[in-house]
PDB file of C-alpha atoms in Angstrom:
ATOM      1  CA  UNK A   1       6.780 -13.232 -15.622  1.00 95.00           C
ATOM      2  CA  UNK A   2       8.367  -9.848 -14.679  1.00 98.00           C
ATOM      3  CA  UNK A   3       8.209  -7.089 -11.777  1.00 98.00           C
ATOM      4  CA  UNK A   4       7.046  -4.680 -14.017  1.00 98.00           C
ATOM      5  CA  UNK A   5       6.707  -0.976 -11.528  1.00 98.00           C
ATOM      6  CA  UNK A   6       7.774  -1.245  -7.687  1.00 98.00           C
ATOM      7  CA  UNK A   7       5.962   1.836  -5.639  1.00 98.00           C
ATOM      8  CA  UNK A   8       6.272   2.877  -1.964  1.00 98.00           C
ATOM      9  CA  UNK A   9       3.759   5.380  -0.502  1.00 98.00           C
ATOM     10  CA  UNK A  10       6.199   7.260   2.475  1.00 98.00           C
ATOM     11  CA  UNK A  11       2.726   8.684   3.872  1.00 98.00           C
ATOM     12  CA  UNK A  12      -0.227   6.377   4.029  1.00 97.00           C
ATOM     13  CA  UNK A  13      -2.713   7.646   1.899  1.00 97.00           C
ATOM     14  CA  UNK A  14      -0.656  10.285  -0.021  1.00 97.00           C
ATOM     15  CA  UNK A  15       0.247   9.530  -3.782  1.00 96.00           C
ATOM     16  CA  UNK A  16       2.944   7.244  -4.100  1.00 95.00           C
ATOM     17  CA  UNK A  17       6.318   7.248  -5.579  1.00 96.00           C
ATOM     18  CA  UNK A  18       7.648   4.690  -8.550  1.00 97.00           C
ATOM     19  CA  UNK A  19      11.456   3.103  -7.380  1.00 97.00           C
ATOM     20  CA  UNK A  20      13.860   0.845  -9.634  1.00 98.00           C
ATOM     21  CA  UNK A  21      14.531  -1.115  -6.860  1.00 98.00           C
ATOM     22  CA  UNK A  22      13.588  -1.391  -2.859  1.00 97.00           C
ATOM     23  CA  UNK A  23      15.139  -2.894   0.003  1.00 97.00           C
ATOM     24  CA  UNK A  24      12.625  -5.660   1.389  1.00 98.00           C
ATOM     25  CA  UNK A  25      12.370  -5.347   4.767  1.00 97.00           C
ATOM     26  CA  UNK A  26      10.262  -7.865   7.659  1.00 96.00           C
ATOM     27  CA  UNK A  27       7.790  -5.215   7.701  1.00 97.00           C
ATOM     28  CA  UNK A  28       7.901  -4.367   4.017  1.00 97.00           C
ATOM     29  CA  UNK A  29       9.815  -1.531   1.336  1.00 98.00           C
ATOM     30  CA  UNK A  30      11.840   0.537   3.226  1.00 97.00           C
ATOM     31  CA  UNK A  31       9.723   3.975   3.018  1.00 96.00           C
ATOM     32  CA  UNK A  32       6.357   2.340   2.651  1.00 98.00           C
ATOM     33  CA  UNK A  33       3.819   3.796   5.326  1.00 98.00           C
ATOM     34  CA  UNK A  34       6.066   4.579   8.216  1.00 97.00           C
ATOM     35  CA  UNK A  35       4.309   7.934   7.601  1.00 98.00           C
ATOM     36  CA  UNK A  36       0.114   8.666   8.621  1.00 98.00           C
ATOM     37  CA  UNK A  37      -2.316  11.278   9.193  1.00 98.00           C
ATOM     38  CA  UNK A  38      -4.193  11.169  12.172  1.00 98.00           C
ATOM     39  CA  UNK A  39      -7.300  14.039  13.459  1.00 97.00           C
ATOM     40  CA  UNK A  40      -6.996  15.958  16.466  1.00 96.00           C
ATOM     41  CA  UNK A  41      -8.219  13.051  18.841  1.00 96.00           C
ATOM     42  CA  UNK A  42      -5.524  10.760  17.084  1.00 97.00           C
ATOM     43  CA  UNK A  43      -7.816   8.651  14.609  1.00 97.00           C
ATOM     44  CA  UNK A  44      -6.618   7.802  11.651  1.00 97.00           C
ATOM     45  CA  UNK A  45      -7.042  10.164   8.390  1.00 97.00           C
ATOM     46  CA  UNK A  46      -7.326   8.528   4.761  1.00 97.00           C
ATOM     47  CA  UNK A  47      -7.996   9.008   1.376  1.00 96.00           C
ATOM     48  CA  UNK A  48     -11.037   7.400   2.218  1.00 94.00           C
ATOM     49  CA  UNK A  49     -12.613  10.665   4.308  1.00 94.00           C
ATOM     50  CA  UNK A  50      -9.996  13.619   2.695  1.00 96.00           C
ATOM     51  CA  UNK A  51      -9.718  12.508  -0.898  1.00 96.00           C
ATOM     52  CA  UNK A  52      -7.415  15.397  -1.171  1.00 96.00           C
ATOM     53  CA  UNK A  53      -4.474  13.115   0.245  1.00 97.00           C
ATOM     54  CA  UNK A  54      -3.722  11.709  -3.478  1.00 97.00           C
ATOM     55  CA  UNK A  55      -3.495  14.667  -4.322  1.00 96.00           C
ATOM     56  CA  UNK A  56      -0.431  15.148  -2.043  1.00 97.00           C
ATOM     57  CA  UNK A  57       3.015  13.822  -2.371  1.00 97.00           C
ATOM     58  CA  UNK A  58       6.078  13.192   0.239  1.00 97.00           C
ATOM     59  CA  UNK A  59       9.433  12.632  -1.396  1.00 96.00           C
ATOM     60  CA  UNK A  60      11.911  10.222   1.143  1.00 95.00           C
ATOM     61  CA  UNK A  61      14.933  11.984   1.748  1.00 95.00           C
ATOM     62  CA  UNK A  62      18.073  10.476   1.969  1.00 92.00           C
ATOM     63  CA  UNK A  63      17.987  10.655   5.986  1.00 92.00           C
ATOM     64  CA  UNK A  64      14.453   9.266   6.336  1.00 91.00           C
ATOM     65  CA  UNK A  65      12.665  12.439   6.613  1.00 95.00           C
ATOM     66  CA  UNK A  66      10.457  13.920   3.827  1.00 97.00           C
ATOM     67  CA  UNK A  67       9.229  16.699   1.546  1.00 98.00           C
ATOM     68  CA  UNK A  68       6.118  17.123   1.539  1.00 98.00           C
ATOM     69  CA  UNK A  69       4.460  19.062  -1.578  1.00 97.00           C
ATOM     70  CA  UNK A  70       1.245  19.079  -4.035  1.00 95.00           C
ATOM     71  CA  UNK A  71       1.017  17.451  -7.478  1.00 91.00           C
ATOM     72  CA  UNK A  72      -0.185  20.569  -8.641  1.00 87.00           C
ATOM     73  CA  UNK A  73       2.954  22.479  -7.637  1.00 82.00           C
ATOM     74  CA  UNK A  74       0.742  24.880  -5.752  1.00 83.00           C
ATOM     75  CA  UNK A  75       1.909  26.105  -2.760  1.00 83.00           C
ATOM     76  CA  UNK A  76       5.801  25.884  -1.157  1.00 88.00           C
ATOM     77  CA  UNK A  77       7.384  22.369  -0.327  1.00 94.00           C
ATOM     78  CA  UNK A  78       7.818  21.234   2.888  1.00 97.00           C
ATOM     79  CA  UNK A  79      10.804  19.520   4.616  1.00 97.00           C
ATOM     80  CA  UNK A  80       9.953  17.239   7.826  1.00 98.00           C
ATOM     81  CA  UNK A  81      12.585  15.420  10.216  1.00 97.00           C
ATOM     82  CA  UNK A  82      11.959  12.179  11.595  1.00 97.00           C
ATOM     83  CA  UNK A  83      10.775  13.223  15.040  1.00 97.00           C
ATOM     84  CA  UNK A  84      12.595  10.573  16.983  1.00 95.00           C
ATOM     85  CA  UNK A  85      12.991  13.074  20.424  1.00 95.00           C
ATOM     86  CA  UNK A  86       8.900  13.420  19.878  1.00 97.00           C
ATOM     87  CA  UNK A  87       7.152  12.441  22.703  1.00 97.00           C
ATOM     88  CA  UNK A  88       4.903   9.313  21.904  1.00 97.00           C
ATOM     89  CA  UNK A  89       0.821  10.722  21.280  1.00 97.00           C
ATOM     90  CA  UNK A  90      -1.819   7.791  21.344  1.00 97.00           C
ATOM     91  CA  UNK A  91      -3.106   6.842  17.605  1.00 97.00           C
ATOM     92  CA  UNK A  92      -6.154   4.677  16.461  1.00 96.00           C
ATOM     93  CA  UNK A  93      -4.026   3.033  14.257  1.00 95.00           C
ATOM     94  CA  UNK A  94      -5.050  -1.019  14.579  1.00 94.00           C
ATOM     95  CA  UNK A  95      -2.049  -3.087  17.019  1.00 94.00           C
ATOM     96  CA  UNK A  96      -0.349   0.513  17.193  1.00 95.00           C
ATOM     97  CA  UNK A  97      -1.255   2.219  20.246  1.00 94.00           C
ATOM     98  CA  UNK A  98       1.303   5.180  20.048  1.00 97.00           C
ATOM     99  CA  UNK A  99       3.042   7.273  17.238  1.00 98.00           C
ATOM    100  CA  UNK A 100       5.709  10.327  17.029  1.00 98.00           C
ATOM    101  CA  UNK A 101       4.197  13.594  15.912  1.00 98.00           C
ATOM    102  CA  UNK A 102       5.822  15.192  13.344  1.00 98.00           C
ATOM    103  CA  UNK A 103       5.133  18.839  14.914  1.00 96.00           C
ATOM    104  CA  UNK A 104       3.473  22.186  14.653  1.00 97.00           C
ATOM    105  CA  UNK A 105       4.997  23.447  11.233  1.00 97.00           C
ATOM    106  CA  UNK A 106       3.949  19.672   9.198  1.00 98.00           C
ATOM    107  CA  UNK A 107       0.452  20.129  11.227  1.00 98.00           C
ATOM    108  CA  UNK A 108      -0.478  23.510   9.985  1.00 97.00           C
ATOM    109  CA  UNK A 109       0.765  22.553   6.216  1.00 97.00           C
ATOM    110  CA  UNK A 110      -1.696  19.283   6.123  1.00 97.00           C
ATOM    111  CA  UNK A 111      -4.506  20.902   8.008  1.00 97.00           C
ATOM    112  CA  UNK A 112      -4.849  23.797   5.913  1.00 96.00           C
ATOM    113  CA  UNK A 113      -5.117  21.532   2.398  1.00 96.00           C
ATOM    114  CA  UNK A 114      -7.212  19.051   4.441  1.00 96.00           C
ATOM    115  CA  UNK A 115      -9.447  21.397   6.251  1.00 96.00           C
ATOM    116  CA  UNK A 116      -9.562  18.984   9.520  1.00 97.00           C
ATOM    117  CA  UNK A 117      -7.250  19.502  12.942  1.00 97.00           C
ATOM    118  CA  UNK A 118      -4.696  17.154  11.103  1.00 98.00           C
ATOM    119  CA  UNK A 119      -1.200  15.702  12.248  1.00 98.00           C
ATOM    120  CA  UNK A 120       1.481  14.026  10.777  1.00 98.00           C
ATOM    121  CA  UNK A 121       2.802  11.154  12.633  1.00 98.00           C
ATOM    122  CA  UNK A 122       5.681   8.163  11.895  1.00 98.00           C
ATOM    123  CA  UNK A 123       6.067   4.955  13.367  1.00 98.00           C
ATOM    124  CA  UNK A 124       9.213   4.423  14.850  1.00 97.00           C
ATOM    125  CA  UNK A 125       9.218   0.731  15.008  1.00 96.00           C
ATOM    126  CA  UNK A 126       7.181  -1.583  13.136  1.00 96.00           C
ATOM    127  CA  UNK A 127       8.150  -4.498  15.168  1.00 95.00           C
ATOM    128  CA  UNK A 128       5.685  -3.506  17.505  1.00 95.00           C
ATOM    129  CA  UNK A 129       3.086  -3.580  15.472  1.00 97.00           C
ATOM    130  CA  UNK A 130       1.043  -7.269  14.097  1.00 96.00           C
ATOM    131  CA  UNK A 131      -0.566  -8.646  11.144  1.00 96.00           C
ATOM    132  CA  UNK A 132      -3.853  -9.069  12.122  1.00 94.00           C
ATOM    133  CA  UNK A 133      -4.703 -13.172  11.623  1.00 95.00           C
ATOM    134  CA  UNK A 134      -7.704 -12.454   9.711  1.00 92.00           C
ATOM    135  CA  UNK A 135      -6.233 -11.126   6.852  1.00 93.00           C
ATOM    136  CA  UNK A 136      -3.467 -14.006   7.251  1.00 94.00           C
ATOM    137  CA  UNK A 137      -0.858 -13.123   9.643  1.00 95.00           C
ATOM    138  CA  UNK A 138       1.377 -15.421  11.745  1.00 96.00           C
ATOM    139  CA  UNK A 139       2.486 -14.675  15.358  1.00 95.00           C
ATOM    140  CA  UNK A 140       6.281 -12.878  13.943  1.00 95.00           C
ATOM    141  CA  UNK A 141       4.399 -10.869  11.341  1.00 97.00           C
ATOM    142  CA  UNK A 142       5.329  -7.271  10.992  1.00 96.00           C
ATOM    143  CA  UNK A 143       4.043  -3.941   9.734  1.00 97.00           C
ATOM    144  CA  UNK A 144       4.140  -0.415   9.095  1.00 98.00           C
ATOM    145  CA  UNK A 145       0.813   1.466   8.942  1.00 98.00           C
ATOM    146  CA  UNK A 146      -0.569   0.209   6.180  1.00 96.00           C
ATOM    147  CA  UNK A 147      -4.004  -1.453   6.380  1.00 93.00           C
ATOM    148  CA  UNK A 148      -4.026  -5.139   6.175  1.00 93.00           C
ATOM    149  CA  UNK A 149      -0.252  -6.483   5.022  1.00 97.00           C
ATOM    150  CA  UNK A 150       2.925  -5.258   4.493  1.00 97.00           C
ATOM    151  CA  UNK A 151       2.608  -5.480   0.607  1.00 98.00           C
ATOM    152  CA  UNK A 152       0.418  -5.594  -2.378  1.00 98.00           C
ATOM    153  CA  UNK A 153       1.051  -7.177  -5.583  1.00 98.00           C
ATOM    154  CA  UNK A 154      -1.435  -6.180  -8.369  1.00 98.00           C
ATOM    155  CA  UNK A 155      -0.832  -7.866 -11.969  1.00 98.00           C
ATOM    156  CA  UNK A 156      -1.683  -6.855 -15.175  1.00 98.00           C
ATOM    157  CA  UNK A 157      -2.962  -9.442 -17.118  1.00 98.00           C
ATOM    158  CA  UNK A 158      -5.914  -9.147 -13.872  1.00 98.00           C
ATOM    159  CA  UNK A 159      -6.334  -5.485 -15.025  1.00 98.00           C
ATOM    160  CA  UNK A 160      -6.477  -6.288 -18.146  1.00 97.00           C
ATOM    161  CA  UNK A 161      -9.215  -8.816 -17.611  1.00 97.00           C
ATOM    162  CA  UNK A 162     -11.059  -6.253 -15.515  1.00 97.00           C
ATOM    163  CA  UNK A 163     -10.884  -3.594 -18.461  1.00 96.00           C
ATOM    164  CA  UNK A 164     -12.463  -5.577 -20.829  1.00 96.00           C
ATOM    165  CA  UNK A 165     -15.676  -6.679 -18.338  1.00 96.00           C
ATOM    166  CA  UNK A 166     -16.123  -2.473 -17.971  1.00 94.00           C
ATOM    167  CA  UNK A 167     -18.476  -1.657 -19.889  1.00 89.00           C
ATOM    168  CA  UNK A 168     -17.913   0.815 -23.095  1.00 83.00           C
ATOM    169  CA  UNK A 169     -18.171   3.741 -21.669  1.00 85.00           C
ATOM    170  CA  UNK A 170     -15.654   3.512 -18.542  1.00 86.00           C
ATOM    171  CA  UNK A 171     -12.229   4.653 -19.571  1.00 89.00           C
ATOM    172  CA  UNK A 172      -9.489   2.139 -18.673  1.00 92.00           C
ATOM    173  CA  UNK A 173      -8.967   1.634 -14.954  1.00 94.00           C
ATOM    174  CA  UNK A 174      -5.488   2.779 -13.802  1.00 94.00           C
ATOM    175  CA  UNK A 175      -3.443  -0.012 -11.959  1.00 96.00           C
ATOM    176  CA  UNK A 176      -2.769   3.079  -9.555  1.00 96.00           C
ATOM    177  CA  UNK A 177      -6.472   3.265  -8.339  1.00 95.00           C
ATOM    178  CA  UNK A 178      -5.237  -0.023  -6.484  1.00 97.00           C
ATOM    179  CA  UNK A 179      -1.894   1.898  -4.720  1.00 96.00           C
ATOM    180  CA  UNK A 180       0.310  -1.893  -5.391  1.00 97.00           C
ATOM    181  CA  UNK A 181       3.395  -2.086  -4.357  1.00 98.00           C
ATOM    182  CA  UNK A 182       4.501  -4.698  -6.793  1.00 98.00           C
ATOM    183  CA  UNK A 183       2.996  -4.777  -9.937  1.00 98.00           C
ATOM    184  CA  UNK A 184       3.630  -8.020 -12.702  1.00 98.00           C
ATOM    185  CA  UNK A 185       2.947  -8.839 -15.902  1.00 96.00           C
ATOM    186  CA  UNK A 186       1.974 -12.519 -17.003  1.00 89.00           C
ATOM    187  CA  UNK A 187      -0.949 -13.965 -19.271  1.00 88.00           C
ATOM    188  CA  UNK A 188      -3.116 -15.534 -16.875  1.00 95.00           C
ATOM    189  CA  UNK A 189      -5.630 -13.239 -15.070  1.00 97.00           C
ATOM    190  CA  UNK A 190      -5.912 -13.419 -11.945  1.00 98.00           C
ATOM    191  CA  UNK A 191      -3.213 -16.728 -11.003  1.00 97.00           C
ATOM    192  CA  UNK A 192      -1.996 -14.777  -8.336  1.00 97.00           C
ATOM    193  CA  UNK A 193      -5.087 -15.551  -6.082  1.00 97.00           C
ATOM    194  CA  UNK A 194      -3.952 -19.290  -5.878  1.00 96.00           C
ATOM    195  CA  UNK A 195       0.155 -18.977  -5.000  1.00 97.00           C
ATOM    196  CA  UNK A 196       0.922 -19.732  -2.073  1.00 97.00           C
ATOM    197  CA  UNK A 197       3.954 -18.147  -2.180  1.00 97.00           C
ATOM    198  CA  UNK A 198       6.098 -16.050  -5.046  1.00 98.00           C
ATOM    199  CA  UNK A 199       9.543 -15.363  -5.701  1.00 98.00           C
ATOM    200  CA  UNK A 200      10.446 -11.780  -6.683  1.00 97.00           C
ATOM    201  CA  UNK A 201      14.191 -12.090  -7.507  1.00 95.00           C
ATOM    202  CA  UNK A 202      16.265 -13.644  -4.787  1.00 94.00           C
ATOM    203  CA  UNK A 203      13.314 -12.607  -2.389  1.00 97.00           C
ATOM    204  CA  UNK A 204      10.574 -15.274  -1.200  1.00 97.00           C
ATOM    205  CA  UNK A 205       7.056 -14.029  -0.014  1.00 98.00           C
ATOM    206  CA  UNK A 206       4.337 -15.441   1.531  1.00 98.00           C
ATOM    207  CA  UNK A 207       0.980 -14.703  -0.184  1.00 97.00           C
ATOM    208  CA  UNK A 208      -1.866 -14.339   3.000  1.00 97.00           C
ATOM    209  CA  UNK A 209      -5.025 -13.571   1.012  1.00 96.00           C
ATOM    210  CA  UNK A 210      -6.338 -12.133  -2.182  1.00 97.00           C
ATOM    211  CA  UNK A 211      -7.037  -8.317  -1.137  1.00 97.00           C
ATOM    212  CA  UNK A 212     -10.745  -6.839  -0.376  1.00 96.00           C
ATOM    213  CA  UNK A 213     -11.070  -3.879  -2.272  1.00 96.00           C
ATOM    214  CA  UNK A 214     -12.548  -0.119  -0.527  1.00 93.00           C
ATOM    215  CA  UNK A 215     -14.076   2.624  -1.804  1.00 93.00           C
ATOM    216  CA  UNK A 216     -10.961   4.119  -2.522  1.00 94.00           C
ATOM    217  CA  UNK A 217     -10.505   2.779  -5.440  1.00 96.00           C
ATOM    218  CA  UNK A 218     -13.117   4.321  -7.228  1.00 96.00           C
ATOM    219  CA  UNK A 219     -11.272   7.429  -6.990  1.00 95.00           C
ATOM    220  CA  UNK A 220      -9.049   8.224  -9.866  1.00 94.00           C
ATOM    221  CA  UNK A 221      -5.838   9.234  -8.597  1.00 92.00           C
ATOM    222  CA  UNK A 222      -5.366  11.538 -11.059  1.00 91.00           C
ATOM    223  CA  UNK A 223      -8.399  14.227 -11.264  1.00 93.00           C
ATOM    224  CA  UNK A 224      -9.642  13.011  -7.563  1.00 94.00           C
ATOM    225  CA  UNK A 225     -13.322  12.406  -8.657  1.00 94.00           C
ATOM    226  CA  UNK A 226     -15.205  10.034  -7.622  1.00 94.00           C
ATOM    227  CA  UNK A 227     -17.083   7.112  -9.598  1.00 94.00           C
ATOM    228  CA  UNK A 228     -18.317   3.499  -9.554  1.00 94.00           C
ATOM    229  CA  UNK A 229     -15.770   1.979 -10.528  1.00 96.00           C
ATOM    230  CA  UNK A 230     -14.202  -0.884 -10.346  1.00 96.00           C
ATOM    231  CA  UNK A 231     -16.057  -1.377  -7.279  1.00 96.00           C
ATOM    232  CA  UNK A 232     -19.369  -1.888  -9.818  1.00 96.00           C
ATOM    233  CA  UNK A 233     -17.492  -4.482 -11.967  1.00 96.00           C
ATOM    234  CA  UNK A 234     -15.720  -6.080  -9.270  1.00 97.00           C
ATOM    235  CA  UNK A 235     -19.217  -6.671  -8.024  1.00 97.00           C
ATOM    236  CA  UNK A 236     -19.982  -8.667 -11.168  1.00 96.00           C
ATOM    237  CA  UNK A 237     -17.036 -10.350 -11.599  1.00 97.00           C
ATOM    238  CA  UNK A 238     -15.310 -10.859  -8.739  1.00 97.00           C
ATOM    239  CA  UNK A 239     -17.776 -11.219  -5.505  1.00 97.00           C
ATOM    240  CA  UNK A 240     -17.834 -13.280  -2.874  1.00 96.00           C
ATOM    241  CA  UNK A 241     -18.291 -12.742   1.287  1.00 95.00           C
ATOM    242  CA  UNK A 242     -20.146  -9.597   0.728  1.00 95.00           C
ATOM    243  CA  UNK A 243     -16.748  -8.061  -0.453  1.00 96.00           C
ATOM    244  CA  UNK A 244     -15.282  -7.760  -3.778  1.00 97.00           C
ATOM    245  CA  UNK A 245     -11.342  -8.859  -4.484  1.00 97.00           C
ATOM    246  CA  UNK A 246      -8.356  -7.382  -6.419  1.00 98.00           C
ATOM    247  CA  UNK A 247      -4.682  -7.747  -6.020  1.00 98.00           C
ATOM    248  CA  UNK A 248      -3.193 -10.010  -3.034  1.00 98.00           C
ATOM    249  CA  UNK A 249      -1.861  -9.344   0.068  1.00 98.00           C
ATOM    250  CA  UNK A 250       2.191 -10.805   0.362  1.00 98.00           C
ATOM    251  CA  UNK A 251       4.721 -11.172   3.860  1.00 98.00           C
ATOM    252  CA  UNK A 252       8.089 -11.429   2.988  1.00 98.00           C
ATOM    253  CA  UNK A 253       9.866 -14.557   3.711  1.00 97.00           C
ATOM    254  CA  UNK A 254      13.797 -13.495   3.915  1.00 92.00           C
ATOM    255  CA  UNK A 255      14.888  -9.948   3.427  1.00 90.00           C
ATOM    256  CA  UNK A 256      17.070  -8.442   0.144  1.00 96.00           C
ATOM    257  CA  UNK A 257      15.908  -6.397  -2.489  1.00 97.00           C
ATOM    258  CA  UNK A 258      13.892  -6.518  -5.457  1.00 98.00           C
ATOM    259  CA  UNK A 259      13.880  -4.450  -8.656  1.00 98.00           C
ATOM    260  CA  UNK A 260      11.750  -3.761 -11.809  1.00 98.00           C
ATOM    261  CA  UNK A 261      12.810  -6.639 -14.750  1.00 98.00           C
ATOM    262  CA  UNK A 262      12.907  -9.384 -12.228  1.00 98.00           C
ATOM    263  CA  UNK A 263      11.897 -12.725 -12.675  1.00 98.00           C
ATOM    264  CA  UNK A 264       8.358 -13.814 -10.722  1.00 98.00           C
ATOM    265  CA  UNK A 265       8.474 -17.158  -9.802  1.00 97.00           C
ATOM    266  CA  UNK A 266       5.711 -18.328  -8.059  1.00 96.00           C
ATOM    267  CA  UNK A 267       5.850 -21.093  -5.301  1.00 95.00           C
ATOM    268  CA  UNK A 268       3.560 -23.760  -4.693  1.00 85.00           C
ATOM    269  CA  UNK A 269       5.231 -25.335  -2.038  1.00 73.00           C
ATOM    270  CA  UNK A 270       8.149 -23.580   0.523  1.00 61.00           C
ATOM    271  CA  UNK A 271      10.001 -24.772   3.718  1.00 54.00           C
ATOM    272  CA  UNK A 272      11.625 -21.919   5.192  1.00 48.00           C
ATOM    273  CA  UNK A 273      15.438 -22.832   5.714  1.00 45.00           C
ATOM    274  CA  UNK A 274      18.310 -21.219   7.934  1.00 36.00           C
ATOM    275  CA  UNK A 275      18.345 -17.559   7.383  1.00 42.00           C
ATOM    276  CA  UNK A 276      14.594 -17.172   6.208  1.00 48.00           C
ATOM    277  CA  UNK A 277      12.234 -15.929   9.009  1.00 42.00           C
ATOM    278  CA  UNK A 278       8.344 -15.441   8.831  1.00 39.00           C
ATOM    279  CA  UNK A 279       9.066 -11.477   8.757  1.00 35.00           C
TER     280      UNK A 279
END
């Protein structure tokens, strides 16, 4: 098996960006959800509520700040600095208490193609911020904003599987409707749901749980409609306490880098050793 597309998503919830490679960091790809939307009162603003947002892209710049534009093309780019002189605002972000607002000029440009009081905030440190334990994490897990781990690894022998239980009228299910990080290849659907670990490369990673999937995936990334699916056939398929499951949730084990065409090994038993850390 292969790393077949690597993705990072530098605003939570906006369309994400294909890489050849990433730097694996405690807390995840560098650029991955450091990045968020929140309303006027600070909660958090996703895809979810403002379908919109995948609609909307943010290219990393080569200093960590970002241009923000539309996949359309409509309307002028935006460049954003990191706002590390910001004074902290509070943010309903789960285990994150406080973010850096991005300022007036990024506020205005979201909030008029969202329609809401909007703000764009970054995290400044995700050390400070847990994996919850119920979706697997250990006391020294990290994370940026993103909503349960620091990464998602989708394969495509599982999508493939999926396709075929849709019935003959769905068109194929993008793998993007699932916003992976990592995505594989391999022949076996759905093996990933029983490693307990996987190598990517040089790179070990600790696999927490097999991912519960929202209704944001029934949005296809690409016109922003809405549907049934996969969330219908997921139902049939792949059901069990009360949610339905898709892709797994990973921690990285030791930091490096990982790039499309590496090998996949998975793991089914690791001992971390001197220079590995539970990220």
């Amino acid at each position: 098996m292969h790393v077949t597309r690597l993705r990072i998503h530098p605003v939570k919830s906006f369309a994400g960006v294909d890489v050849d490679s990433a730097e694996v960091l405690p807390w995840g790809l560098a650029g991955d959800r450091r990045w968020g939307v929140v309303d006027a009162s600070g909660a958090p603003v996703t895809a979810r509520e403002k379908n919109h947002m995948l609609a909307l892209t943010a290219e990393l710049l080569a200093d960590g700040g970002l241009l923000l534009g539309e996949r359309s093309g409509a309307g002028d780019p935006l460049r954003v600095d990191r706002p590390t002189d910001a004074a902290p605002i509070p943010v309903g972000h789960t285990r994150q208490g406080t973010a850096l607002p991005a300022g007036d000029e990024a506020d205005a440009w979201l909030s008029a193609r969202l329609g809401i009081d909007a703000r764009l905030v970054w995290q400044p440190d995700p050390r400070e911020r847990t994996v919850n334990p119920r979706n697997g994490g250990l006391p020294d897990d990290r994370l940026t904003l993103a909503d349960s781990a620091p990464l998602l690894l989708a394969s495509e022998a599982s999508l493939a599987q999926l396709n075929t239980w849709t019935d003959d009228e769905t068109p194929h299910l993008d793998m993007l409707r699932f916003r992976p990080n990592v995505v594989i290849d391999g022949d076996e659907p759905f093996a990933e749901d029983t490693w307990p670990f996987v190598d990517l490369g040089d790179v070990r990673f600790r696999i927490t749980k097999v991912c519960d999937r929202c209704v944001m995936t029934t949005i296809d990334p690409e016109t922003i409609t809405r549907g049934k699916e996969p969330i219908r056939t997921l139902a049939k398929h792949r059901r069990w306490d009360g949610q339905t499951w898709f892709g797994v949730l990973m921690v990285p084990q030791s930091s490096g880098s990982i790039a499309v065409g590496d090998e996949v090994r998975p793991v089914t038993e690791a001992v971390l050793t001197a220079g590995e850390h539970t990220a």
